[in-house]
Short mmCIF file of C-alpha atoms in Angstrom, two decimals:
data_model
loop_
_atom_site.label_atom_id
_atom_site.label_comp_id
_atom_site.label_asym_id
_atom_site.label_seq_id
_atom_site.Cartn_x
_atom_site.Cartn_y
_atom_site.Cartn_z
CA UNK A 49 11.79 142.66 -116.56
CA UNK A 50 11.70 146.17 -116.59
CA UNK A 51 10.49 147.86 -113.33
CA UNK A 52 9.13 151.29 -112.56
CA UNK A 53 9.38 151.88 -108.81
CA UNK A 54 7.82 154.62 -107.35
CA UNK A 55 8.42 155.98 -103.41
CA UNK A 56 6.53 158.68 -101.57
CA UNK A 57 6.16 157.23 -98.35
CA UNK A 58 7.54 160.86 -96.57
CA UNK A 59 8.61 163.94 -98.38
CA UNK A 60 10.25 162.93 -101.10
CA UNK A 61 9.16 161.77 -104.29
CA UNK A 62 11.60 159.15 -105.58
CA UNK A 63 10.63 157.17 -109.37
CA UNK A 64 13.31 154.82 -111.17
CA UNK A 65 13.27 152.08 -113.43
CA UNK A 66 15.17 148.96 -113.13
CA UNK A 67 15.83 146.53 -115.19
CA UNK A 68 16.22 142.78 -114.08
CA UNK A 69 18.80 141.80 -116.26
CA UNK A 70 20.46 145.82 -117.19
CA UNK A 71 20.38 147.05 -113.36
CA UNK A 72 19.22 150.71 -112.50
CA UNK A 73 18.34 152.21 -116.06
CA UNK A 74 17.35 155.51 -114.64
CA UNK A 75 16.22 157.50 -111.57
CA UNK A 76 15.21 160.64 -110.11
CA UNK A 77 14.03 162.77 -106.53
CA UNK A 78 12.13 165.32 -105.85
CA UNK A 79 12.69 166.63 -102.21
CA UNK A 80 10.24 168.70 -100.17
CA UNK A 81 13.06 169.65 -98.18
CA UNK A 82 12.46 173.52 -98.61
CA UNK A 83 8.82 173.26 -97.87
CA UNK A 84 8.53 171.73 -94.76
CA UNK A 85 12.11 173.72 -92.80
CA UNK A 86 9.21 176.96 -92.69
CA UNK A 87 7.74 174.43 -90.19
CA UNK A 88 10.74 172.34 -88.37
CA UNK A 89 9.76 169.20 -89.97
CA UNK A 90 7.18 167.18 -92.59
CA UNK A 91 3.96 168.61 -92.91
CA UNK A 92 1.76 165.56 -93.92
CA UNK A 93 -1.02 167.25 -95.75
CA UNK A 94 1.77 169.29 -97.33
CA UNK A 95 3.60 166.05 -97.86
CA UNK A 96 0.67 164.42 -99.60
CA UNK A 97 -0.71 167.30 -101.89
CA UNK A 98 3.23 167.79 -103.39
CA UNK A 99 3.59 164.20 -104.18
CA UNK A 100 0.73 164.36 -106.43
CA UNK A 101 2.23 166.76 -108.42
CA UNK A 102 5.37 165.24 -108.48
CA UNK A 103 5.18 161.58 -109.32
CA UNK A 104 4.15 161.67 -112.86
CA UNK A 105 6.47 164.55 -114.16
CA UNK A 106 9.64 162.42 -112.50
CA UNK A 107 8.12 159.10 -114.59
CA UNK A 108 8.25 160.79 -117.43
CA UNK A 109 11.97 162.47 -116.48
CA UNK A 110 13.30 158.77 -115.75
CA UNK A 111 11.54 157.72 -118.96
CA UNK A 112 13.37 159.80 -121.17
CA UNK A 113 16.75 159.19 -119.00
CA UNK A 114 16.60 156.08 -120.29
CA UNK A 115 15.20 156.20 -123.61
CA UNK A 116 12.06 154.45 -123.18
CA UNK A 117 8.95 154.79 -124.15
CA UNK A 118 5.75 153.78 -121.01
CA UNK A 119 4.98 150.54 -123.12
CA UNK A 120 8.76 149.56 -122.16
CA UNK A 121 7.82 149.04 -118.39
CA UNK A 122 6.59 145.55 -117.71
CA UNK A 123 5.93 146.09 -113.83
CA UNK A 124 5.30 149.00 -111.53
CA UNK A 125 6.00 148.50 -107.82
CA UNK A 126 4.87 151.16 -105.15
CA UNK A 127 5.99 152.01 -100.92
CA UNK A 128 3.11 149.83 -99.62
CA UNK A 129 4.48 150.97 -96.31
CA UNK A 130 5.42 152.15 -93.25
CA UNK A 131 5.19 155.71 -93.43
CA UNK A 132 2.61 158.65 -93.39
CA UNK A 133 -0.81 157.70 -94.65
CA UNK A 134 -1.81 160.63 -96.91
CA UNK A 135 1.64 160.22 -98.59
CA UNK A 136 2.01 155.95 -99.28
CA UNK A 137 -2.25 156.73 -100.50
CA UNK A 138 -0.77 158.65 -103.36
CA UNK A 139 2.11 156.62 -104.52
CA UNK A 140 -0.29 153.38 -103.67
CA UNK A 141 -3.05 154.76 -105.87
CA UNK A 142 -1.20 155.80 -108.85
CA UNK A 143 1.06 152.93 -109.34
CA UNK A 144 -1.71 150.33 -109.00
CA UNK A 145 -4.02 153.20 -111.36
CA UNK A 146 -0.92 153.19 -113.77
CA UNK A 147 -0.53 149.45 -113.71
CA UNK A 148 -4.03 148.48 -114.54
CA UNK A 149 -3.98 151.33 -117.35
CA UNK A 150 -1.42 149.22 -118.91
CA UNK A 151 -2.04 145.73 -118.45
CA UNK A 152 1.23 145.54 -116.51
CA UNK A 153 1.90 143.44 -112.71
CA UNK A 154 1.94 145.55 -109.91
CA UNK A 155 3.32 144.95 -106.34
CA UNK A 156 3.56 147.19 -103.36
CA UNK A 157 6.85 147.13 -101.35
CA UNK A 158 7.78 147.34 -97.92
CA UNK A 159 10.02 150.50 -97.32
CA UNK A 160 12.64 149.47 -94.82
CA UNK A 161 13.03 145.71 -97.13
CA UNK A 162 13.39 148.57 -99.97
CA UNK A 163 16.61 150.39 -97.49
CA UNK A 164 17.80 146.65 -96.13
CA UNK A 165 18.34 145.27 -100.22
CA UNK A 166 19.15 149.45 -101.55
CA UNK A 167 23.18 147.94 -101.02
CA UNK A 168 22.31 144.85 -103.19
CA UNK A 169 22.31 148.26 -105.91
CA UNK A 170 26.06 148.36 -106.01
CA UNK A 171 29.25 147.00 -107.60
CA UNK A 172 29.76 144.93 -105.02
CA UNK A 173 26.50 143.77 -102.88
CA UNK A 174 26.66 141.72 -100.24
CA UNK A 175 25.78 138.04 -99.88
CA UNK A 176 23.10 136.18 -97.66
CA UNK A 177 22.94 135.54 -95.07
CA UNK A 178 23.80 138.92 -93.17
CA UNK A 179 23.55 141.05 -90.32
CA UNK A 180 21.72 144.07 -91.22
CA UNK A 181 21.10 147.26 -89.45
CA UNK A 182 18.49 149.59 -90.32
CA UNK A 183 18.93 153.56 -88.72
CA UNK A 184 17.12 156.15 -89.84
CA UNK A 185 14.87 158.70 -88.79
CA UNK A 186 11.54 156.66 -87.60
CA UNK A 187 14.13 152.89 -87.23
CA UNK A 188 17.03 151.93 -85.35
CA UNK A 189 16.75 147.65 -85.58
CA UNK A 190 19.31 145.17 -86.10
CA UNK A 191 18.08 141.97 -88.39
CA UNK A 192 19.08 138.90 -89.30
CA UNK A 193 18.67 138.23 -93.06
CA UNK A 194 18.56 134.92 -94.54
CA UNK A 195 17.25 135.85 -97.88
CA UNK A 196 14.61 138.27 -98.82
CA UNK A 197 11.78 138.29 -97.02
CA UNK A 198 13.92 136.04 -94.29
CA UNK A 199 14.07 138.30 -91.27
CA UNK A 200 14.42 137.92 -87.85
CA UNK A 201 14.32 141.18 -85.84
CA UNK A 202 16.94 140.67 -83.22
CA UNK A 203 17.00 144.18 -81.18
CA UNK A 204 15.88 147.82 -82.06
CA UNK A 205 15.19 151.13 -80.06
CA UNK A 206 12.56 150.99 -77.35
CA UNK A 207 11.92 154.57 -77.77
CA UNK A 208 13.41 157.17 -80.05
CA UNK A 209 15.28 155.84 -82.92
CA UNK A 210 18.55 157.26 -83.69
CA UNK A 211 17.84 159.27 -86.52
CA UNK A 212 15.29 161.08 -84.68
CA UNK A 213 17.04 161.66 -81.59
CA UNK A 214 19.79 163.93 -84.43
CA UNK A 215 16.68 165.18 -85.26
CA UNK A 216 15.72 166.46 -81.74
CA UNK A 217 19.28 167.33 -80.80
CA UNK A 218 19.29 169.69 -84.25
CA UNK A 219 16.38 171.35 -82.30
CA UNK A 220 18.03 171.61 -78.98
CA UNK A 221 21.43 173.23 -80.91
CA UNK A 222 18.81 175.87 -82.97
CA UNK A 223 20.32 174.24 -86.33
CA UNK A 224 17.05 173.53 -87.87
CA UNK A 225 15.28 171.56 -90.47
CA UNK A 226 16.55 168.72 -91.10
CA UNK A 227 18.77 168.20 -88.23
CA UNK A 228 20.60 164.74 -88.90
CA UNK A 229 23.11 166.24 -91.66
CA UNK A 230 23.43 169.21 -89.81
CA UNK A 231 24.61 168.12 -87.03
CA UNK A 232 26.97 165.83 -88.26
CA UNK A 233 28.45 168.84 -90.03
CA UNK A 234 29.06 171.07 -86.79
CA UNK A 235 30.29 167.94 -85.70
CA UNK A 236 33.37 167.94 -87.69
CA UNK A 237 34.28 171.69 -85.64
CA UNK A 238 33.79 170.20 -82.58
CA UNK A 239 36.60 169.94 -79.56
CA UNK A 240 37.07 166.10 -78.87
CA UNK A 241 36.21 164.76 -75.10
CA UNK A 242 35.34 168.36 -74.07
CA UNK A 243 32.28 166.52 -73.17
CA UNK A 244 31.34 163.05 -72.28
CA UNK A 245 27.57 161.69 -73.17
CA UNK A 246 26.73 158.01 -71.85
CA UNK A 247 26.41 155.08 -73.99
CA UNK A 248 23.01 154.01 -73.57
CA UNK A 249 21.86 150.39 -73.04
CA UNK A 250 25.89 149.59 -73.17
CA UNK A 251 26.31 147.76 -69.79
CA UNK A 252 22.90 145.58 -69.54
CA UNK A 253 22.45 142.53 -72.27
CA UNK A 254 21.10 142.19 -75.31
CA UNK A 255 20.35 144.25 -78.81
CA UNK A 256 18.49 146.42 -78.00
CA UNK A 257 18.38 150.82 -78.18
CA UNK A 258 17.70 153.66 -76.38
CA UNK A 259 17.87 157.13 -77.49
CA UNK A 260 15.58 159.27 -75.14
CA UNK A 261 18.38 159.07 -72.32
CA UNK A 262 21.00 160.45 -74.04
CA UNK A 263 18.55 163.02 -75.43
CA UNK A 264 17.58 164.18 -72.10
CA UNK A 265 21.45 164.23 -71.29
CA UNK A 266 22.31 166.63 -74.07
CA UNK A 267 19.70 168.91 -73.35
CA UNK A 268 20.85 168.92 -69.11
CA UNK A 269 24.28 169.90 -71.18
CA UNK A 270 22.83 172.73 -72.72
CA UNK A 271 20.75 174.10 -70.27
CA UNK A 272 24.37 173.38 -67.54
CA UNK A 273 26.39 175.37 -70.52
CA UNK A 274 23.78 178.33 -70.45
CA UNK A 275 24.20 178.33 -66.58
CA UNK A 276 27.66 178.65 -66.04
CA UNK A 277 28.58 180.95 -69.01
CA UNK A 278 25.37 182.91 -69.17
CA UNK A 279 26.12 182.25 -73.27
CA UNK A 280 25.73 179.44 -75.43
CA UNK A 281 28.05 179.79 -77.65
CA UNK A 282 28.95 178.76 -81.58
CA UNK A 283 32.05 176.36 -79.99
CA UNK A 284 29.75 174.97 -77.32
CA UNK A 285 27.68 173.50 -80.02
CA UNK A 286 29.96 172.29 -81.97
CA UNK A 287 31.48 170.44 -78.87
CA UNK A 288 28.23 169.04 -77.78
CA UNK A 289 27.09 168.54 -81.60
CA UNK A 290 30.29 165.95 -81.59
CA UNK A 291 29.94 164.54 -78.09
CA UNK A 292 26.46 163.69 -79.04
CA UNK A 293 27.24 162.04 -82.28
CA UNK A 294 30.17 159.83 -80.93
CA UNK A 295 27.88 158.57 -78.28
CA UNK A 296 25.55 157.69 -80.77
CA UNK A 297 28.26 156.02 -83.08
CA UNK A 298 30.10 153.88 -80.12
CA UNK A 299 26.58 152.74 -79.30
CA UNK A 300 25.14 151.32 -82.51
CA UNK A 301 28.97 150.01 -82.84
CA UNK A 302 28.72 148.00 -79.55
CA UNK A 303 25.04 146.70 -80.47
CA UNK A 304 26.71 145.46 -84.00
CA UNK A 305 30.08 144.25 -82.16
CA UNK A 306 27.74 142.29 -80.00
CA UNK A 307 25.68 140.85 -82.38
CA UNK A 308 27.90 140.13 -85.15
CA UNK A 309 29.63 137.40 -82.34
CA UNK A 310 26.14 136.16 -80.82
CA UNK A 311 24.93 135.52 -84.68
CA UNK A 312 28.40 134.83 -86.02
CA UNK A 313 28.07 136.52 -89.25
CA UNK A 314 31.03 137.66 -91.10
CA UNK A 315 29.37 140.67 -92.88
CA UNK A 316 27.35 144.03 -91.65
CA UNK A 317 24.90 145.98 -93.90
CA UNK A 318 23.90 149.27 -93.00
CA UNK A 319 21.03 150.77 -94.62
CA UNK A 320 18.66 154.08 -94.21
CA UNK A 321 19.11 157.78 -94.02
CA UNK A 322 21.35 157.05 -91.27
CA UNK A 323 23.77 155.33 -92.91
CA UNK A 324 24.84 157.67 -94.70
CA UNK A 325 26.84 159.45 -91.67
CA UNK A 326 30.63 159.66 -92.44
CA UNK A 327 31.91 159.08 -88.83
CA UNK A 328 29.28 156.19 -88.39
CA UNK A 329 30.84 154.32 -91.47
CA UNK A 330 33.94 154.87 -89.90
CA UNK A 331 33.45 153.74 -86.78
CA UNK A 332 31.70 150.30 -88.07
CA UNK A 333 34.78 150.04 -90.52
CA UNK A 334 37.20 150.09 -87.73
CA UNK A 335 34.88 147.84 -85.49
CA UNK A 336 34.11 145.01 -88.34
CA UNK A 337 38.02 145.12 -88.86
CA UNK A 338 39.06 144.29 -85.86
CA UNK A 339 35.99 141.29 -85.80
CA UNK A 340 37.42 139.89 -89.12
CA UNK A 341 34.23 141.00 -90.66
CA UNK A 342 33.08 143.00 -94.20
CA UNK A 343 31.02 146.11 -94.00
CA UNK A 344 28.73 146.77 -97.03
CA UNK A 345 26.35 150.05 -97.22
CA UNK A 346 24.83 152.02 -100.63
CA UNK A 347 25.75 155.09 -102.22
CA UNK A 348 24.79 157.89 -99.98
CA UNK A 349 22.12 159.15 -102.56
CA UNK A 350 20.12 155.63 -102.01
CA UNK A 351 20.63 155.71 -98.01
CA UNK A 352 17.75 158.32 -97.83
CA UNK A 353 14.54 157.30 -99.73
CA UNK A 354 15.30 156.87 -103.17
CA UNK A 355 12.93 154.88 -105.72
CA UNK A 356 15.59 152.95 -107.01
CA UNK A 357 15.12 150.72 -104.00
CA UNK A 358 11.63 150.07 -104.76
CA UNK A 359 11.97 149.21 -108.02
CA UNK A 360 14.89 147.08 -107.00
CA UNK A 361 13.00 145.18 -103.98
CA UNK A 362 9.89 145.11 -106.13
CA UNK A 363 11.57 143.72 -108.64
CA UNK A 364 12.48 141.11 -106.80
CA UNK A 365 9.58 140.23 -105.71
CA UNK A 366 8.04 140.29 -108.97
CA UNK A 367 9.78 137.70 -110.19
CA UNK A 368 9.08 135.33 -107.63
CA UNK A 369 5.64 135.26 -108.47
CA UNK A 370 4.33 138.29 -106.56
CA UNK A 371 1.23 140.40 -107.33
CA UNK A 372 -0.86 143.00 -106.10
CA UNK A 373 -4.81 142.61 -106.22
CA UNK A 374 -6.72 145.64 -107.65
CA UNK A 375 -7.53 146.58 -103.75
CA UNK A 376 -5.24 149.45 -102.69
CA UNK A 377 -4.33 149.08 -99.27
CA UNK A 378 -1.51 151.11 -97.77
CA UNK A 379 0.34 150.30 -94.80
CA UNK A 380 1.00 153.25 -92.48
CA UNK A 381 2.53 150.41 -89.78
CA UNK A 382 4.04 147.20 -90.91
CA UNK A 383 6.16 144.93 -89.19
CA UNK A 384 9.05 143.59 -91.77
CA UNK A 385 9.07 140.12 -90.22
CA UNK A 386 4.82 139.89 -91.42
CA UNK A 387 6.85 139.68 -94.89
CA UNK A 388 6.72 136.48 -97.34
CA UNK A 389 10.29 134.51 -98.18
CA UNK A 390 11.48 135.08 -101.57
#
C-alpha cells in the first residue's frame, strides 16, 4: 500500500509517501521558520494561511521524487491532532478532500503516535514492547508501548515541557527564534560547573516533570549575573546556556533510569524535536549502558515534524482496517492513550 502522509499540525508543512512493502519512497518540508522569528515564535493565522499554499506543491515535489504518478497512491493519511487548530483544519481538509477525489482510504493520525513509531523509519527499529519518551516543544511524557496504539502514559511534565522551557531560556539569553537549537549550540562554548541549576522533581518519587522551576532558576541567574557585573556578557551565556541544558539532560536521564527498572524494559525510544539534542543522546547512551539497556531514536530530520511519520503511522493503521468517515474533525487536544490497539 502506497501512502501519502501529509503533516501541518504547526509550522511546517511536511508530505511523503510510503510504501508498505518499499519503505519511505519520498519526502519533503517546507519550514515557516523565517516567517514567524519577525515575531519570537508561530503565528497561527500565519501558520494556517502558509500551509495552504504549501501542501499541494510538496505532493506534487514527493510525487515526482519518486516517479509516480497521483493514481499510484492508494491511501492518504493526515495530523488529526494535537496541535494548532487553524493549521491540523488545513492538512485535515485537504487530505480527506484529496482522498474522496480519488476513491482512495483516508485516516487521520495522531501526531505524537506519528514521533513515538518516526524510529520504526530506520535500519534498525526497535521492537515492542518499549519504553518510550516523547520531548518536544508542547510534550515531555514517558510511555509504555506494547504495540501501536498500546500506551500507557506513565509520567510527563506538570507544567512546561522541556522543549519549551529551551524555548523560554532562548528568550531569557536574547538568542531568538527558535530557541531549542540555539541554545544547545552556545552550549557547546560554555565553561563546565561554572554554574549549578537543580534537578527538578529528582529527590521525590515517581515519573513525573517539571520545568517551570528550573526556568525561574535560570532567569534569578541572569538577573544575579547582571547584578554583580553590571554586564551580561557573551561567556556568561554560554555558561548558563550549558548549565541549563545539563540540568535538563541529567533530569530526563534520571526519569528514564528510573523507569526503565520500575517497568523493566531493556530498550529506550526517544522521539520529538527534542530528541534530536546531541548531548541528550549522549547522556541516555551512557545511562542505558550502564542499565544493560538499547537506546533507539530517528534520524534527526524525522525528530522534528516530518510527514514521513504520518504516512508511516497512518500506514499502519491503514492496514489494520482503519478508516476515516467523510466528517472532518480535527483534534487540537488529544490524549494518546484515547487511541485504538493495532
Amino acid at each position: 500500500m502506497v501512502v501519502l502522509g501529509i503533516e501541518t499540525s504547526c509550522d511546517e508543512t511536511g508530505i511523503a509517501l510510503y510504501d508498505s512493502e518499499k519503505g519511505l519512497l519520498a519526502d519533503a518540508l517546507y519550514s515557516q521558520i523565517e516567517m514567524h522569528t519577525e515575531y519570537g515564535g508561530v503565528v497561527p493565522e500565519l501558520a494556517s494561511r502558509d500551509h495552504i499554499q504549501r501542501v499541494l506543491p510538496l505532493i506534487n515535489e514527493v510525487l515526482s521524487q519518486a516517479g509516480m504518478q497521483r493514481d499510484d497512491i492508494e491511501a492518504v493519511a493526515y495530523t488529526r491532532g494535537p496541535g494548532l487548530i487553524g493549521a491540523l483544519m488545513v492538512g485535515a481538509c485537504i487530505g480527506r478532500s484529496l482522498a474522496w477525489a480519488w476513491g482512495v482510504p483516508c485516516v487521520g493520525v495522531h501526531h505524537m503516535e506519528g514521533h513515538l513509531l518516526a524510529p520504526m523509519l530506520e535500519e534498525n527499529p526497535p521492537e515492542f514492547p518499549f519504553l518510550a519518551l516523547l520531548v518536544s516543544g508542547g510534550h515531555t511524557q514517558l510511555v509504555h508501548v506494547g504495540g501501536i496504539g498500546q500506551y500507557r502514559l506513565l509520567g510527563e511534565s506538570v507544567d512546561d515541557a522541556a522543549g519549551e522551557a529551551f524555548d523560554k531560556v532562548a528568550a531569557m539569553l536574547d538568542l531568538g527564534y527558535p530557541g531549542g537549537p540555539k541554545v544547545s549550540k552556545l552550549a557547546e562554548q560554555g565553561t563546565q560547573e561554572r554554574f549549578r541549576f537543580p534537578r527538578p522533581m529528582c529527590d521525590r518519587p515517581g515519573l513525573d516533570f517539571s520545568f517551570s522551576g528550573l526556568k525561574t532558576f535560570t532567569l534569578n541567574t541572569v538577573a544575579k549575573c547582571r547584578e554583580e557585573h553590571g554586564d551580561f556578557t557573551d561567556q556568561d551565556r554560554a555558561d548558563v546556556a550549558r548549565a541549563f541544558e545539563e540540568a535538563v539532560v541529567d533530569t530526563l536521564s534520571f526519569k528514564c533510569r528510573r523507569a526503565l527498572r520500575e517497568t523493566g524494559l531493556k530498550q529506550l525510544v526517544i522521539a520529538g524535536g527534542v530528541s534530536a539534542n546531541r548531548r541528550l543522546r549522549e547522556g541516555l547512551e551512557a545511562m542505558v549502558a550502564k542499565e544493560g539497556a538499547t537506546l533507539r531514536y530517528a534520524r534527526p530530520q524525522f525528530c522534528t515534524d516530518n510527514g514521513a511519520m504520518i504516512a508511516y503511522a497512518g500506514c499502519q493503521r491503514l492496514l489494520a482496517g482503519q478508516l476515516e468517515p467523510l466528517e472532518v474533525a480535527p483534534q487540537p487536544r488529544w490524549p494518546m492513550e484515547e487511541l485504538d490497539a493495532v
